[in-house]
């Protein structure tokens, strides 16, 4: 999405300016509870969101930096690149957008951890966790379709292309955690159709 690309670009601008100036980094490292900012990767999907989350945690530190007397009276304040750096940090819309994206991605990161995890077989949980991730995203936008649909549409496209498999539907339906919970077991046509198709294939 263009929004995410724009946020990643501005986040990169912030981290580059900070880490290219030891004076600024020294100021920030003196802040209580300071941890290093994770820098956005150029292409990797997950790295971008981890970096945005890390940057969001440092909003108050960065705001304190650009509004401090120490910075304003320093030569770095007059650096040609400082203007863009300051504008981004003082842009409340930027931070609001970062916060929303971080909240949206959180359930997806949890899903990826489950898929890649070794603590339990993930096959029987993929469908349920995907449903849960989409539900969490909808709740962020108070279930207003016009707001959440751009994000759930992207998830659906990725899901259809890479993860949707009939075997996942079968594993989901037969998973005891869901099989005996008929009230909450998904009755979506895609789930039942996938389950019945695999069952029919095995019988044939």
XYZ file of C-alpha atoms in Angstrom:
204
model
C 0.000 0.000 0.000
C 1.120 3.542 -0.719
C 0.484 4.569 2.892
C 2.792 1.883 4.253
C 5.493 2.734 1.720
C 5.216 6.402 2.667
C 5.436 5.635 6.388
C 8.436 3.365 5.859
C 10.187 6.047 3.824
C 9.656 8.703 6.495
C 10.635 6.282 9.254
C 13.855 5.598 7.385
C 14.474 9.348 7.120
C 14.229 9.643 10.905
C 16.503 6.731 11.732
C 19.121 7.716 9.152
C 19.307 11.276 10.436
C 19.607 10.130 14.042
C 22.174 7.415 13.436
C 24.249 9.599 11.129
C 24.732 12.171 13.900
C 26.426 10.920 17.044
C 25.415 14.106 18.871
C 21.712 13.293 18.464
C 22.203 9.645 19.304
C 24.072 10.567 22.483
C 21.151 12.801 23.539
C 18.636 10.003 22.992
C 20.726 7.359 24.728
C 20.623 9.439 27.885
C 16.827 9.208 27.939
C 15.429 6.902 30.612
C 14.504 3.483 29.266
C 16.055 4.143 25.870
C 16.503 1.183 23.524
C 17.931 1.286 20.029
C 15.555 1.962 17.141
C 15.141 -0.927 14.734
C 15.766 0.382 11.242
C 13.364 -0.387 8.373
C 14.572 -2.942 5.857
C 14.422 -2.056 2.163
C 12.114 -4.873 1.093
C 11.175 -7.343 3.813
C 7.518 -7.096 4.813
C 7.836 -8.080 8.485
C 10.959 -5.999 9.101
C 9.160 -2.832 8.009
C 6.404 -3.264 10.567
C 8.775 -4.255 13.350
C 10.730 -1.083 12.593
C 7.578 1.059 12.640
C 6.591 -0.424 15.995
C 10.049 0.291 17.374
C 9.945 3.864 16.096
C 6.484 4.445 17.545
C 7.786 3.525 20.998
C 10.304 6.354 20.667
C 7.863 9.084 19.648
C 8.178 10.998 22.918
C 11.970 10.700 22.950
C 12.238 12.032 19.410
C 9.788 14.850 20.100
C 11.786 15.793 23.176
C 14.915 15.859 21.031
C 13.684 18.205 18.289
C 12.081 20.596 20.791
C 15.037 20.664 23.166
C 17.217 23.727 23.618
C 20.239 21.495 23.140
C 19.159 20.578 19.623
C 17.746 23.952 18.566
C 20.969 25.725 19.509
C 23.200 23.131 17.886
C 24.606 23.224 14.366
C 22.606 20.103 13.555
C 19.409 22.129 13.727
C 20.665 24.107 10.722
C 21.544 21.003 8.743
C 19.692 21.108 5.366
C 18.192 17.680 6.094
C 17.060 18.664 9.581
C 13.935 20.418 8.334
C 12.377 17.241 6.914
C 13.478 15.334 10.010
C 11.754 17.826 12.317
C 8.608 18.064 10.187
C 8.064 14.298 10.265
C 8.614 14.005 14.006
C 6.188 16.843 14.769
C 3.567 15.497 12.354
C 0.791 14.016 14.511
C -0.832 12.462 11.431
C 2.343 10.465 10.789
C 2.325 9.025 14.305
C -1.408 8.276 14.167
C -0.952 6.370 10.915
C 2.014 4.464 12.331
C -0.035 3.486 15.376
C -2.889 2.205 13.215
C -0.566 0.159 11.007
C 1.179 -1.317 14.046
C -2.187 -2.365 15.507
C -3.279 -3.876 12.194
C -0.118 -5.904 11.775
C 0.036 -7.207 15.362
C -2.504 -10.046 14.837
C -0.848 -10.965 11.536
C 2.546 -11.211 13.203
C 0.982 -13.512 15.800
C -0.370 -15.659 12.969
C 3.044 -15.861 11.311
C 4.620 -16.884 14.604
C 2.077 -19.669 14.974
C 2.678 -20.891 11.430
C 6.457 -20.839 11.919
C 6.392 -22.043 15.521
C 7.485 -25.420 16.838
C 5.485 -25.476 20.069
C 2.438 -27.008 18.422
C 1.416 -28.217 14.949
C 0.095 -25.133 13.167
C -1.963 -26.798 10.438
C -5.155 -27.065 12.485
C -4.991 -23.466 13.675
C -4.289 -21.506 10.486
C -7.937 -20.923 9.556
C -9.012 -19.905 13.040
C -6.070 -17.562 13.494
C -6.713 -15.942 10.118
C -10.357 -15.368 11.034
C -9.208 -13.928 14.354
C -6.714 -11.609 12.663
C -9.356 -10.215 10.301
C -11.797 -9.780 13.178
C -9.184 -7.882 15.198
C -8.496 -5.553 12.271
C -12.205 -4.842 11.830
C -12.507 -3.968 15.511
C -9.689 -1.421 15.187
C -11.879 0.483 12.737
C -15.047 -0.011 14.806
C -16.337 -2.410 12.119
C -16.657 0.415 9.597
C -16.285 -1.401 6.301
C -15.089 1.608 4.322
C -12.134 1.923 6.712
C -11.080 -1.687 7.194
C -11.752 -3.081 3.712
C -8.493 -1.794 2.120
C -6.526 -3.825 4.667
C -8.664 -6.967 4.805
C -8.720 -7.038 0.997
C -4.926 -7.220 0.895
C -4.940 -9.977 3.515
C -7.527 -11.908 1.520
C -5.454 -11.614 -1.647
C -2.336 -12.914 0.119
C -4.379 -15.610 1.836
C -5.931 -16.813 -1.420
C -2.579 -16.828 -3.195
C -0.297 -18.346 -0.580
C -2.130 -19.938 2.349
C -5.650 -21.001 1.446
C -5.567 -24.775 1.124
C -8.267 -27.392 1.491
C -6.028 -29.282 3.888
C -6.130 -26.290 6.248
C -9.931 -26.436 6.206
C -9.915 -30.144 7.063
C -7.368 -29.691 9.843
C -9.417 -26.806 11.233
C -12.730 -28.693 11.270
C -11.182 -31.829 12.793
C -9.140 -29.938 15.380
C -10.688 -30.947 18.742
C -10.267 -27.368 19.971
C -12.856 -26.271 17.410
C -14.725 -29.466 16.469
C -16.431 -29.675 19.861
C -17.102 -25.947 19.971
C -19.959 -25.927 17.487
C -21.131 -22.513 18.578
C -17.917 -20.862 17.421
C -16.870 -23.261 14.660
C -16.837 -21.313 11.410
C -19.602 -22.259 9.010
C -18.156 -20.277 6.131
C -18.831 -21.995 2.778
C -15.125 -22.102 1.922
C -14.390 -24.098 5.079
C -17.155 -26.643 4.662
C -16.557 -26.940 0.909
C -12.854 -27.579 1.425
C -13.560 -30.129 4.122
C -16.162 -32.006 2.056
C -14.029 -31.985 -1.092
C -11.058 -33.551 0.654
C -13.340 -36.034 2.405
C -14.975 -36.994 -0.897
C -11.595 -37.362 -2.584
C -10.383 -39.705 0.135
C -13.550 -41.802 -0.067
C -13.292 -42.090 -3.844
